[in-house]
Every structure is written in structure tokens, then in C-alpha cells.
XYZ file of N, CA, C and O in Angstrom:
760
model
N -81.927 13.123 -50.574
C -82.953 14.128 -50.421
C -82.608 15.016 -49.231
O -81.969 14.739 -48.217
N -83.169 16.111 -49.593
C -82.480 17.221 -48.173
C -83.563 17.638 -47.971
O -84.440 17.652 -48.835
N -83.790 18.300 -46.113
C -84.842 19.168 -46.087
C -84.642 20.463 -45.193
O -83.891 20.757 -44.263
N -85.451 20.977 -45.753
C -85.030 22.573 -45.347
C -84.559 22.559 -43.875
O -84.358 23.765 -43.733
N -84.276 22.050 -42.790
C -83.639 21.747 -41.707
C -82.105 21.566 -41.483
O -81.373 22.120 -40.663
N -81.768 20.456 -42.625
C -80.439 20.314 -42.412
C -79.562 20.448 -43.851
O -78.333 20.424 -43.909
N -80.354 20.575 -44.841
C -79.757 21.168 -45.945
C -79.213 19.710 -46.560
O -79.590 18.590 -46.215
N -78.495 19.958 -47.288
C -77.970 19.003 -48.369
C -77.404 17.895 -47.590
O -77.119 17.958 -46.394
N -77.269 16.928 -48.314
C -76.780 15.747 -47.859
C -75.402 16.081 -47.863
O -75.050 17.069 -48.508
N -74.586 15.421 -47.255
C -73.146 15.741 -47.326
C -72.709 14.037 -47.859
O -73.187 12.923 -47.643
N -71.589 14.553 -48.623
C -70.658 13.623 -49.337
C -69.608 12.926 -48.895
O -68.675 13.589 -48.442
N -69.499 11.575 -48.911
C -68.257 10.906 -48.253
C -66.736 12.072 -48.753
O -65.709 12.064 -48.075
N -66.852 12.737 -49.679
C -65.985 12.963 -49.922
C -65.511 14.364 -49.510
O -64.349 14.759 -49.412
N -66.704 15.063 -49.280
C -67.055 16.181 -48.345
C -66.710 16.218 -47.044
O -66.235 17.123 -46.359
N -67.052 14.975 -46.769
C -67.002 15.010 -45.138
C -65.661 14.211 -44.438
O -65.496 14.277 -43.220
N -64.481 13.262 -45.533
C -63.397 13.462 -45.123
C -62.240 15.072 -45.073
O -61.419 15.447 -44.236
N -62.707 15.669 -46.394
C -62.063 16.572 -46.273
C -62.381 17.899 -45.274
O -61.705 18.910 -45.086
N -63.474 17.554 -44.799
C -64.150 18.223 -44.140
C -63.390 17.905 -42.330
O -63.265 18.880 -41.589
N -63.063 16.835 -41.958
C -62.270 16.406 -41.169
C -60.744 15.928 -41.391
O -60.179 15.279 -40.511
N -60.119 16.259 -42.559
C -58.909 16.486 -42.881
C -58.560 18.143 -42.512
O -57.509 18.471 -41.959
N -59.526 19.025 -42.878
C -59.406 20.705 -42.579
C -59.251 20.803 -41.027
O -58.240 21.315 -40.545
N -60.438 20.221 -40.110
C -60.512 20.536 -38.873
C -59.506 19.730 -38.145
O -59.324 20.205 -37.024
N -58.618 18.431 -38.439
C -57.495 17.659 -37.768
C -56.362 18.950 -38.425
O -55.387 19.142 -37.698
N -56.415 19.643 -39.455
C -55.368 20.190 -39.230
C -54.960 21.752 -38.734
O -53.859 22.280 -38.583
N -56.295 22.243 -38.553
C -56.691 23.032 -37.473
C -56.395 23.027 -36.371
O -55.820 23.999 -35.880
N -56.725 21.839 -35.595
C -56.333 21.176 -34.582
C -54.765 20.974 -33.998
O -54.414 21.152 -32.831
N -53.904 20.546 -35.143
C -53.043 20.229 -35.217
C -52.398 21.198 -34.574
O -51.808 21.146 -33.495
N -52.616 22.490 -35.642
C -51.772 24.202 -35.683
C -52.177 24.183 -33.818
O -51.278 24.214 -32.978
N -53.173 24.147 -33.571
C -53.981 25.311 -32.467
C -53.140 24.079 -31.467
O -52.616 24.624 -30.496
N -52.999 23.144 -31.491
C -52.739 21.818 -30.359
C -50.605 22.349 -30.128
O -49.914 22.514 -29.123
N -50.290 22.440 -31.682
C -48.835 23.560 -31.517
C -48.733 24.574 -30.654
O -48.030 24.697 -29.651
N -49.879 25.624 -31.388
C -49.455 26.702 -30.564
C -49.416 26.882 -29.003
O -48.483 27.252 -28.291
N -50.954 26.441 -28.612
C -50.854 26.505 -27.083
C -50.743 25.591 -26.362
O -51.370 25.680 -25.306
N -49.794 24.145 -26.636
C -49.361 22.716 -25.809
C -51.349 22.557 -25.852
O -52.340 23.251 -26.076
N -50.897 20.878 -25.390
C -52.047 19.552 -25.668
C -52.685 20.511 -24.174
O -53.824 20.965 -24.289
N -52.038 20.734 -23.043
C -53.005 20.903 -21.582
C -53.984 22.658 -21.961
O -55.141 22.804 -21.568
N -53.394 23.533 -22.576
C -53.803 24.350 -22.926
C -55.042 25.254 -24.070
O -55.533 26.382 -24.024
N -55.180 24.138 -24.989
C -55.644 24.013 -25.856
C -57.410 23.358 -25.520
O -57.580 22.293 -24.927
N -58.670 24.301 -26.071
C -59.732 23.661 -25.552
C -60.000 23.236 -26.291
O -59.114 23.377 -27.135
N -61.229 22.365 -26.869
C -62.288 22.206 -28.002
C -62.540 23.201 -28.793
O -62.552 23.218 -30.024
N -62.825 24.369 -27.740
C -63.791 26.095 -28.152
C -62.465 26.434 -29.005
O -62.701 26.445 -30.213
N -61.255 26.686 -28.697
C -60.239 26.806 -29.302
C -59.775 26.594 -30.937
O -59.311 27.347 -31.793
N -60.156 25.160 -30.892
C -59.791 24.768 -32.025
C -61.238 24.694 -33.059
O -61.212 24.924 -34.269
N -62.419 24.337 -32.304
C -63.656 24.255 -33.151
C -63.708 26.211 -33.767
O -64.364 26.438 -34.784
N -63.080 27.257 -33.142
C -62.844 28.330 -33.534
C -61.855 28.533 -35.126
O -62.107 29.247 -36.096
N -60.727 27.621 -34.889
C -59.442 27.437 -35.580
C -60.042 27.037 -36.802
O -60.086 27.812 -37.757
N -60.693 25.428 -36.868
C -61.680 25.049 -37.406
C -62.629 25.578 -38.150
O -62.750 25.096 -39.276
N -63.482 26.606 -37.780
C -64.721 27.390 -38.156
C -66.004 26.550 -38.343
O -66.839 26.640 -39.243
N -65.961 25.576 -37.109
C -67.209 24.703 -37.011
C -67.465 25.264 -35.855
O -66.740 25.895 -35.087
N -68.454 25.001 -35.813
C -68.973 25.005 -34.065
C -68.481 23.982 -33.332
O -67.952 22.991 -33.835
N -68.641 24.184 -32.024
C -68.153 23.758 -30.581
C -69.260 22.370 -30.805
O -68.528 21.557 -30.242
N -69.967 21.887 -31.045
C -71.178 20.974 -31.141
C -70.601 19.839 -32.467
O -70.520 18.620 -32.619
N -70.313 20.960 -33.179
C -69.910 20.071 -34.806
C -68.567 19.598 -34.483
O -68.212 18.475 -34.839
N -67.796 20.381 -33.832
C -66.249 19.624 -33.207
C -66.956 18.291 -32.285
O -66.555 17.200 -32.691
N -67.658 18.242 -31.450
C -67.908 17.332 -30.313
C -68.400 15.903 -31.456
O -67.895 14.791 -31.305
N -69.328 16.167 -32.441
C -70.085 15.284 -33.256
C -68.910 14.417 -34.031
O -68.994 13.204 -34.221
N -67.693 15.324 -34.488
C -66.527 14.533 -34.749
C -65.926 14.145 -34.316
O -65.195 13.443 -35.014
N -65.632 14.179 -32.904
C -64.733 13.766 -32.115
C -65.630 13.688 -30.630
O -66.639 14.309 -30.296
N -65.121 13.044 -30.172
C -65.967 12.622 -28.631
C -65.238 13.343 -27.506
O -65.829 13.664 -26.476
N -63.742 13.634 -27.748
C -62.664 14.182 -26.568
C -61.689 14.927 -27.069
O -61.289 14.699 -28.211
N -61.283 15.682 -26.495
C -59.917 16.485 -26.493
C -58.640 15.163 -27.007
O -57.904 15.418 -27.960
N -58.548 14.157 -26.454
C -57.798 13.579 -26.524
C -57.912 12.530 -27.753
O -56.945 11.886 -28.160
N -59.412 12.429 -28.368
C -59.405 11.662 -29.561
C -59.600 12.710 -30.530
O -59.599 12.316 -31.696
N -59.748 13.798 -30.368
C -58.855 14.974 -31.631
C -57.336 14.777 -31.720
O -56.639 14.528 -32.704
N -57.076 14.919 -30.702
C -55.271 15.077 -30.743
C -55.035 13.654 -31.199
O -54.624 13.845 -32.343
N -55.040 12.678 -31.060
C -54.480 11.595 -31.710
C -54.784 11.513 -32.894
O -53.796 11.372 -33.614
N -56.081 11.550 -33.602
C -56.303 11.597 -34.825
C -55.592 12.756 -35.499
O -55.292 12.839 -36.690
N -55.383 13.603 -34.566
C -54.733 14.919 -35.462
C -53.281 14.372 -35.891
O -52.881 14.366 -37.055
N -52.309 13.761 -34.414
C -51.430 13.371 -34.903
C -51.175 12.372 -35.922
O -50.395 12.606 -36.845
N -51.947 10.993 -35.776
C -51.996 10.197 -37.244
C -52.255 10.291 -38.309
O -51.871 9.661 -39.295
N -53.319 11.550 -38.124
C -53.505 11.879 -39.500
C -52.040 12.359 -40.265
O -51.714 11.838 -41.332
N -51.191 13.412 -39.601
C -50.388 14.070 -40.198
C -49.192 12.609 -40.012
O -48.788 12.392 -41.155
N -48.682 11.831 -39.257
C -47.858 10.998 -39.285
C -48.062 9.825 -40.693
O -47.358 9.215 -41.498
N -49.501 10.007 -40.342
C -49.381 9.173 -41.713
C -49.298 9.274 -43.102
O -49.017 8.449 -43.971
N -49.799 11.227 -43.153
C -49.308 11.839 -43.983
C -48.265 11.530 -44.981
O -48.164 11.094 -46.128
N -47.348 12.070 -43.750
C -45.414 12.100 -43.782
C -45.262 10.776 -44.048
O -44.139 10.626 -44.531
N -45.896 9.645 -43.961
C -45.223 8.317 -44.189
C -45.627 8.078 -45.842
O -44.733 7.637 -46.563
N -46.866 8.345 -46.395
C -46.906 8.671 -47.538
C -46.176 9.103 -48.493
O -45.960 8.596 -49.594
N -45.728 10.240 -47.953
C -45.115 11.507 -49.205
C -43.174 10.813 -49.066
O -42.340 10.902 -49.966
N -42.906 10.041 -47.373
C -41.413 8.941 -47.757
C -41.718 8.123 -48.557
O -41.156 8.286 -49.640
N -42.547 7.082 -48.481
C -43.029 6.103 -49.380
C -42.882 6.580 -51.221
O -42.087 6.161 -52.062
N -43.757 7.379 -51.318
C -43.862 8.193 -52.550
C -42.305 8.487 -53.093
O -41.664 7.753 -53.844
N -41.871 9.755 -52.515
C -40.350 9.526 -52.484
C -39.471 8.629 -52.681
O -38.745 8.707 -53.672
N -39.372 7.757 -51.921
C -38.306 6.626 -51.888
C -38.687 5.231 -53.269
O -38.115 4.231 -53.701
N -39.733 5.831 -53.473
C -40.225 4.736 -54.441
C -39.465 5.354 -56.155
O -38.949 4.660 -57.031
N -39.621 6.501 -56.133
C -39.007 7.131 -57.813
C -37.550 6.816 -57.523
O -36.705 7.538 -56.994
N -37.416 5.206 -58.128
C -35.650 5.273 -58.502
C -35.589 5.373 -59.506
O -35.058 4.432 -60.096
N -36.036 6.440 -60.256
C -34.946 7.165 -61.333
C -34.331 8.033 -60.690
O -33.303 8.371 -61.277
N -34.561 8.733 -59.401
C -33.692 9.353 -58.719
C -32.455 8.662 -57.851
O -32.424 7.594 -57.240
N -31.293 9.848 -58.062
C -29.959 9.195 -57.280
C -30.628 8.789 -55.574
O -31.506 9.465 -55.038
N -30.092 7.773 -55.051
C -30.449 7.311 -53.796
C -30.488 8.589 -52.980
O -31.510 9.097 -52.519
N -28.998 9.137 -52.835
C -28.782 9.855 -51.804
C -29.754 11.481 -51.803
O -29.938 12.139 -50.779
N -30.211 11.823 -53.033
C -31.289 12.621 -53.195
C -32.585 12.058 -52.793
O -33.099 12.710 -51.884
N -33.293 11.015 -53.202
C -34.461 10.353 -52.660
C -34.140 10.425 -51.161
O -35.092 10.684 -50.424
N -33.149 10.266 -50.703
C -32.788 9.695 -48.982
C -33.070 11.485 -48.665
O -34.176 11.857 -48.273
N -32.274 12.174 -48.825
C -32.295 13.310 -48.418
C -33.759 14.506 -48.405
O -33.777 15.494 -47.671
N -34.750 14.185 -49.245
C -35.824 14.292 -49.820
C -36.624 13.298 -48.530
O -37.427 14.032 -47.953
N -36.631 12.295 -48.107
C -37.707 11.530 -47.422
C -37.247 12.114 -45.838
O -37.826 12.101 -44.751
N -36.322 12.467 -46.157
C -35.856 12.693 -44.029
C -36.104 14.461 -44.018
O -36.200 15.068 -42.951
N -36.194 15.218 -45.489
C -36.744 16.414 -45.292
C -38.224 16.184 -45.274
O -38.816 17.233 -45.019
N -38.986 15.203 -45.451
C -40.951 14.890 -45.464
C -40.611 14.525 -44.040
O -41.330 15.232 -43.333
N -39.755 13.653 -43.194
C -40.024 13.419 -42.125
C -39.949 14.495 -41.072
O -40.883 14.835 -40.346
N -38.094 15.249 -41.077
C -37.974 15.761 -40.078
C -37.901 16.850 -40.783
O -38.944 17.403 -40.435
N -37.452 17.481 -41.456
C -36.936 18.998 -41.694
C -38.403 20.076 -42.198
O -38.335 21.286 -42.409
N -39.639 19.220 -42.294
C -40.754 20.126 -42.697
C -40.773 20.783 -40.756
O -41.262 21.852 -40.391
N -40.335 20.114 -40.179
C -40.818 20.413 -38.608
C -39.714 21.245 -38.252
O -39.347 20.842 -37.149
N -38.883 22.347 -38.672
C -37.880 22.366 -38.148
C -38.115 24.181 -38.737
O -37.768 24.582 -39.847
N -38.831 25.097 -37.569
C -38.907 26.447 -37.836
C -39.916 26.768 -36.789
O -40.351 26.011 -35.921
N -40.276 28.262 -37.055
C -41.359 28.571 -35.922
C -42.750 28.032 -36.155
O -43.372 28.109 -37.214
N -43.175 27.454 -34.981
C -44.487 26.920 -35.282
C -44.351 24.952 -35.653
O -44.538 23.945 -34.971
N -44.025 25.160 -36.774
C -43.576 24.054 -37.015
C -42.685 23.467 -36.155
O -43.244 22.554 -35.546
N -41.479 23.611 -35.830
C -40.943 22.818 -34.561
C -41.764 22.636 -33.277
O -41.531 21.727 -32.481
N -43.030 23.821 -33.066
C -43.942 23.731 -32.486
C -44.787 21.769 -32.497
O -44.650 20.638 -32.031
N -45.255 22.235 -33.001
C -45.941 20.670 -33.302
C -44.894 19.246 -33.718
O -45.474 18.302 -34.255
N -43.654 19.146 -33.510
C -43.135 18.039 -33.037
C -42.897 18.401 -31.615
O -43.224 17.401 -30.977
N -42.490 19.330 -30.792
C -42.895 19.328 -29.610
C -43.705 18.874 -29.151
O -43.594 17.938 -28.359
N -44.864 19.437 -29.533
C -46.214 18.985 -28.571
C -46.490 17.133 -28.488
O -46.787 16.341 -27.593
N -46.165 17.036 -30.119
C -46.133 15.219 -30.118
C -45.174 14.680 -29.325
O -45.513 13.678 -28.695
N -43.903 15.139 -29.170
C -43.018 14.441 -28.192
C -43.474 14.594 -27.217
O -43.754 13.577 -26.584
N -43.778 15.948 -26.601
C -44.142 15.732 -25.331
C -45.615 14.854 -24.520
O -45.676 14.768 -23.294
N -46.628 14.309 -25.376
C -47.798 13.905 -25.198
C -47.565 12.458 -25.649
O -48.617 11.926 -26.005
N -46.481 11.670 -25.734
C -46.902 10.069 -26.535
C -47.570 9.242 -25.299
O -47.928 8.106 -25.609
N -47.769 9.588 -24.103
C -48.978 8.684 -23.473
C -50.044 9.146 -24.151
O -50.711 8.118 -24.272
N -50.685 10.061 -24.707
C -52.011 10.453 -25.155
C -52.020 9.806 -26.539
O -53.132 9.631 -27.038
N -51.066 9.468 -27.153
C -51.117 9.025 -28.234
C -51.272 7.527 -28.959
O -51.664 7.174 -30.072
N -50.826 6.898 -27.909
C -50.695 5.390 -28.372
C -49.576 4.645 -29.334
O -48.568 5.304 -29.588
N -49.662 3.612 -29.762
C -48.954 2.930 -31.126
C -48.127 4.456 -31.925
O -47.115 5.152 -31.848
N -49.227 4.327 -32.573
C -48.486 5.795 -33.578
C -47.603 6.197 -33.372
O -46.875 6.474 -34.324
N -47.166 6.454 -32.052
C -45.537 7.166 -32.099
C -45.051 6.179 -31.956
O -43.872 6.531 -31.976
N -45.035 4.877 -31.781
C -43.615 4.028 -31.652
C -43.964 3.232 -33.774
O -42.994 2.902 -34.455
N -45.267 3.132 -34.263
C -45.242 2.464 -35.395
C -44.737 3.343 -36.618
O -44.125 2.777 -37.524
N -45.024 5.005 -36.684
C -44.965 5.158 -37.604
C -43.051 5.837 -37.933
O -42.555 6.181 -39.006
N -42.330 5.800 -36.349
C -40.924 6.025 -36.591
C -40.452 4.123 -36.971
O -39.366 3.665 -37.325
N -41.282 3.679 -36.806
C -40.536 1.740 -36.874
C -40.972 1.710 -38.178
O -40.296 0.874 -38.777
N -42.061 2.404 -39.149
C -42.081 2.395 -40.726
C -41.014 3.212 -41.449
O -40.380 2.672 -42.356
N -40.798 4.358 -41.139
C -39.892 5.200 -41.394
C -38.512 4.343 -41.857
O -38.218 3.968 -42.992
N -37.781 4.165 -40.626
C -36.803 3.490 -40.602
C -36.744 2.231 -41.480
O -35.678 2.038 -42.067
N -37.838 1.260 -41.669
C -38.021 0.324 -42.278
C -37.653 0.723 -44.081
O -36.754 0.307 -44.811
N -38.872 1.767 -44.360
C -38.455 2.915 -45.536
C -37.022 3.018 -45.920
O -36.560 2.660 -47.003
N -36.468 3.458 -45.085
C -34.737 3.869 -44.980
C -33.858 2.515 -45.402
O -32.958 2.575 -46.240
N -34.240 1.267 -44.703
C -33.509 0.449 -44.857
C -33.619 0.173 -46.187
O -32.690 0.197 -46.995
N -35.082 -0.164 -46.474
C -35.271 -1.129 -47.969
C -34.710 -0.437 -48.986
O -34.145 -0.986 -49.932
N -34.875 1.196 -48.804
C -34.202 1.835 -49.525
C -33.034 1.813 -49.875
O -32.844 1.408 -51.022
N -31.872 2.207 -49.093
C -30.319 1.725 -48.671
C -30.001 -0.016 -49.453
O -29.054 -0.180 -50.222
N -30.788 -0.947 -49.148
C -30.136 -2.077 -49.531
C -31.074 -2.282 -50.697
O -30.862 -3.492 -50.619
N -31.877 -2.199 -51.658
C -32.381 -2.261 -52.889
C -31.146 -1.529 -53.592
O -30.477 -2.055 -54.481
N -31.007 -0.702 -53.259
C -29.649 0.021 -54.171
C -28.630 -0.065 -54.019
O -27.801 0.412 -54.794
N -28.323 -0.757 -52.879
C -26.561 -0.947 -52.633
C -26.089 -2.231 -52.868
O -25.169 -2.703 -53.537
N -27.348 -2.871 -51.816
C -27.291 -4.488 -51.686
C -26.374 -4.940 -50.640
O -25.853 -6.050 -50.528
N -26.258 -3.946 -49.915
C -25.442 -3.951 -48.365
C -26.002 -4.636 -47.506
O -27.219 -4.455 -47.495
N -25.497 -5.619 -46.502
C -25.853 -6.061 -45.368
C -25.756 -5.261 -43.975
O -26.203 -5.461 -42.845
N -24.986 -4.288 -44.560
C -25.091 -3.094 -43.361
C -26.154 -2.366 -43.377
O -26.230 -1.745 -42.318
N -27.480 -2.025 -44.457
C -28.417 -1.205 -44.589
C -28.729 -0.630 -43.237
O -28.746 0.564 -42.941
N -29.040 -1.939 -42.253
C -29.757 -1.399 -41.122
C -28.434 -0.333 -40.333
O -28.725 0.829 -40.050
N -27.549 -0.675 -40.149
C -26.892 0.055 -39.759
C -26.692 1.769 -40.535
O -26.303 2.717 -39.853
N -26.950 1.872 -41.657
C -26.673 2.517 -41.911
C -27.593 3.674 -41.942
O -27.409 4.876 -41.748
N -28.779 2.874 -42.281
C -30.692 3.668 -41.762
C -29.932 4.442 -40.341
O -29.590 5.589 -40.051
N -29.895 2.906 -39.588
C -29.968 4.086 -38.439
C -29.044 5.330 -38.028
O -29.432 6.414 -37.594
N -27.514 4.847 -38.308
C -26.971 6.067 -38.506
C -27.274 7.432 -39.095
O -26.839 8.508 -38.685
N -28.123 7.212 -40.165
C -29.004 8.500 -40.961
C -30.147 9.345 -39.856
O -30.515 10.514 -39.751
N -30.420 8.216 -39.220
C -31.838 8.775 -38.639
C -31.265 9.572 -37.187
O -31.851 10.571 -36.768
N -29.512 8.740 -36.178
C -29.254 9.766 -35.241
C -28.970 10.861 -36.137
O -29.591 11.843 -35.730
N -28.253 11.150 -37.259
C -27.659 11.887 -37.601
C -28.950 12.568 -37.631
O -29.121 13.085 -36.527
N -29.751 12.752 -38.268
C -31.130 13.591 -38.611
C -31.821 14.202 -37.520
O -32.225 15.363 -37.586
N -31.977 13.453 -36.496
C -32.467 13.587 -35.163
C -31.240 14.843 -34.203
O -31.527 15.788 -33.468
N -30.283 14.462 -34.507
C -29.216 15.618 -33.982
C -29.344 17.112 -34.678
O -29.535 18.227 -34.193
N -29.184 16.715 -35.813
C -29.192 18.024 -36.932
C -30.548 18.334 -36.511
O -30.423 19.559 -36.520
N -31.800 18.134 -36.133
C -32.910 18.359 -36.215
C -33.026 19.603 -35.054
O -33.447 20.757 -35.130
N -32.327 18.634 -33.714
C -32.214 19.735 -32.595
C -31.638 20.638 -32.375
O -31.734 21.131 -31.251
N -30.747 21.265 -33.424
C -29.368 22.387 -33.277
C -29.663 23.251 -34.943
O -29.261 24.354 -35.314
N -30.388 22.375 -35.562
C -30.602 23.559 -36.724
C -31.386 25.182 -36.537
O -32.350 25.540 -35.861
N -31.052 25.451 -36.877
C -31.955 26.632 -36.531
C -32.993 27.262 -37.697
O -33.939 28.035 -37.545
N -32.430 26.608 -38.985
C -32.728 26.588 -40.078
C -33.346 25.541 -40.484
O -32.890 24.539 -39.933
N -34.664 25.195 -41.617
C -34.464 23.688 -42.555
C -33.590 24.067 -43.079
O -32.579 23.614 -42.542
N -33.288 24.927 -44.193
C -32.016 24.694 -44.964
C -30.757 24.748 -44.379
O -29.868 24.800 -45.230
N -30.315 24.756 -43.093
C -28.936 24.281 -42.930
C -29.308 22.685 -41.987
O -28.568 21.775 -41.613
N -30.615 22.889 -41.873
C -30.833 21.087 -41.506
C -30.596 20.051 -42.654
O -30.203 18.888 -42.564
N -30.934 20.773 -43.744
C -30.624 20.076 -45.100
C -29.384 20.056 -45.999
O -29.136 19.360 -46.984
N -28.594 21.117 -45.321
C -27.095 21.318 -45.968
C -26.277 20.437 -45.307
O -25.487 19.984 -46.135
N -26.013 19.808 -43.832
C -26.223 18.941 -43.447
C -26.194 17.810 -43.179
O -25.293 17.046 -42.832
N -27.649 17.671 -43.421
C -28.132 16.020 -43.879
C -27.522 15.808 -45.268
O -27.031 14.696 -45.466
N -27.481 16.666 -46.215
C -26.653 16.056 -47.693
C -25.021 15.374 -47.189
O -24.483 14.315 -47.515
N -24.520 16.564 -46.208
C -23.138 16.000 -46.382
C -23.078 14.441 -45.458
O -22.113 13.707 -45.670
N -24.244 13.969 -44.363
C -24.223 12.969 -43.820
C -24.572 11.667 -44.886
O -23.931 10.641 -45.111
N -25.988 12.212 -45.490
C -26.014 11.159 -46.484
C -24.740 10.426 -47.548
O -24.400 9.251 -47.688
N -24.253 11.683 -48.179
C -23.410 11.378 -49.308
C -22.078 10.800 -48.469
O -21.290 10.161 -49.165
N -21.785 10.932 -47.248
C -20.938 9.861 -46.226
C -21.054 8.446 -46.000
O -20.341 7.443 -45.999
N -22.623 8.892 -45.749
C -23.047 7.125 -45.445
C -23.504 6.277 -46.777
O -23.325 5.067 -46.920
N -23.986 6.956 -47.506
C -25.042 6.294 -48.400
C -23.502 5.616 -49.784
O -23.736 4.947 -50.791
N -22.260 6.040 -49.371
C -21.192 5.692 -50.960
C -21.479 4.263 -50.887
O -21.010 3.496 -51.727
């Protein structure tokens, strides 16, 4: 029942997506002007809630930004998962495909923005930055040895991931971050 005061009831399903919109509001606005720069007024603007309706979802500057970041980390761990799971695809395409959901969506203007800001803030963040690169990698491995059946998997994850992490910082491009990462994969992954 609603009353002319506060209007309709809102929907569980309303009101995640409703805080899926404003974490990624957040997200953009927490990019553009670094975590110290960035206000509430800022982003509840970005948002298009009020400064009151931002506070009601979040209690702090600093429990926006973490939720902003897990939200999207856990995102990205999804859409690898998802990925790495269709083996009707060749490995080294699935592989190349999950390290473009990880690293290469971040790799342009703006977008390289917001892995900045997360690197530079992991005291504000907690777990999340050390759990969801220790799933990643985990991803990588099971992947690698379900299809090879190598005892080197781990070694070879991780070799993928400096390699990715290098290419990540000198690309200037995703697509030559991804031209690339193919020729590293199809190295490591025979």
C-alpha cells in the first residue's frame, strides 16, 4: 500500500538495480576525480538521487567506494567464470576472452581511470583486492589444467597474468593489449 507521501512501494528488484545504477555512477565519478577528491554531492549528482538518498544507501564516502569496487570486481569475476566455463570454445580463445573481462575492458581513457583509483586506494578497500585477483588466477588455473592436464597449470596461470599485467601498462590500446595477449597465450597455453 502507498501513500500520497512516499508514493509506491519500491521493489526488491527496483531497489537493487536502483543501487547497481548509483555504485556505478560512483564508480565513473570515484575515476574521474581520485577517491580524496570526489564528494557524496558529486556522485549523488552523477547518480541523480539526492545527497540524502545517497547517505540512506550508504553511510560513508568510503562504504560507497568499496561497494562500488566489489560490485564491479565481482562483476568481472562473473563474466571470467561465464567465459571460461563454454568449452566448446578453443582454450586459448576462452583464456584470451577472460583476461580481456579482467584487464583489457580497463585499458583506455577513463577506463584505465578506474583501475587507477582501485590500485591506488586498497587500504580503503579491504579483502576484495587481494580475494578477487586470488579467484581470477584460480579461474586461470582450473582452466589451463582441465584442458591440458598439466602439472605446470599454476605456472603457467601465472605467467599469463605477468604477461597481462605488463601488456596492461604499456598498451596504449585494448586492441593491441589484445593482439598481444593472443600471441602470449598461444605461447603458453600449446
Amino acid at each position: 500500500m502507498s501513500s500520497p507521501d512516499t508514493g509506491p512501494p519500491s521493489s526488491p528488484l527496483a531497489d537493487t538495480s536502483r543501487r547497481t545504477m548509483v555504485l556505478d555512477a560512483a564508480l565513473t565519478t570515484f575515476a574521474r576525480f581520485g577517491y580524496r577528491k570526489t564528494s557524496m554531492e558529486a556522485v549523488a549528482g552523477a547518480a541523480h538521487i539526492s545527497r540524502p538518498g545517497l547517505y540512506f544507501l550508504f553511510s560513508s564516502k568510503e562504504v560507497l567506494f568499496r561497494a562500488a569496487v566489489t560490485q564491479v570486481l565481482e562483476r568481472d569475476i562473473a563474466m571470467v567464470e561465464q567465459v571460461l566455463a563454454d568449452t566448446a570454445r578453443p582454450l586459448p580463445e576462452r583464456l584470451v576472452e577472460a583476461f580481456d573481462q579482467w584487464a583489457g575492458r580497463y585499458i583506455g581513457p577513463l577506463t584505465r581511470d578506474v583501475a587507477e583509483v582501485i590500485e591506488a586506494n586498497p587500504d580503503l578497500l579491504g579483502e576484495i583486492v587481494e580475494t578477487a585477483p586470488r579467484r581470477f588466477e584460480e579461474l586461470i588455473i582450473d582452466a589451463i589444467a582441465a584442458e591440458t592436464g598439466q602439472e605446470a597449470a599454476p605456472d603457467i596461470a601465472q605467467t599469463m597474468i605477468s604477461a597481462s599485467i605488463g601488456l596492461k601498462h604499456q598498451a596504449p590500446s585494448r586492441e593491441f593489449f589484445l593482439e598481444r595477449l593472443k600471441v602470449a597465450v598461444d605461447l603458453l597455453a600449446r
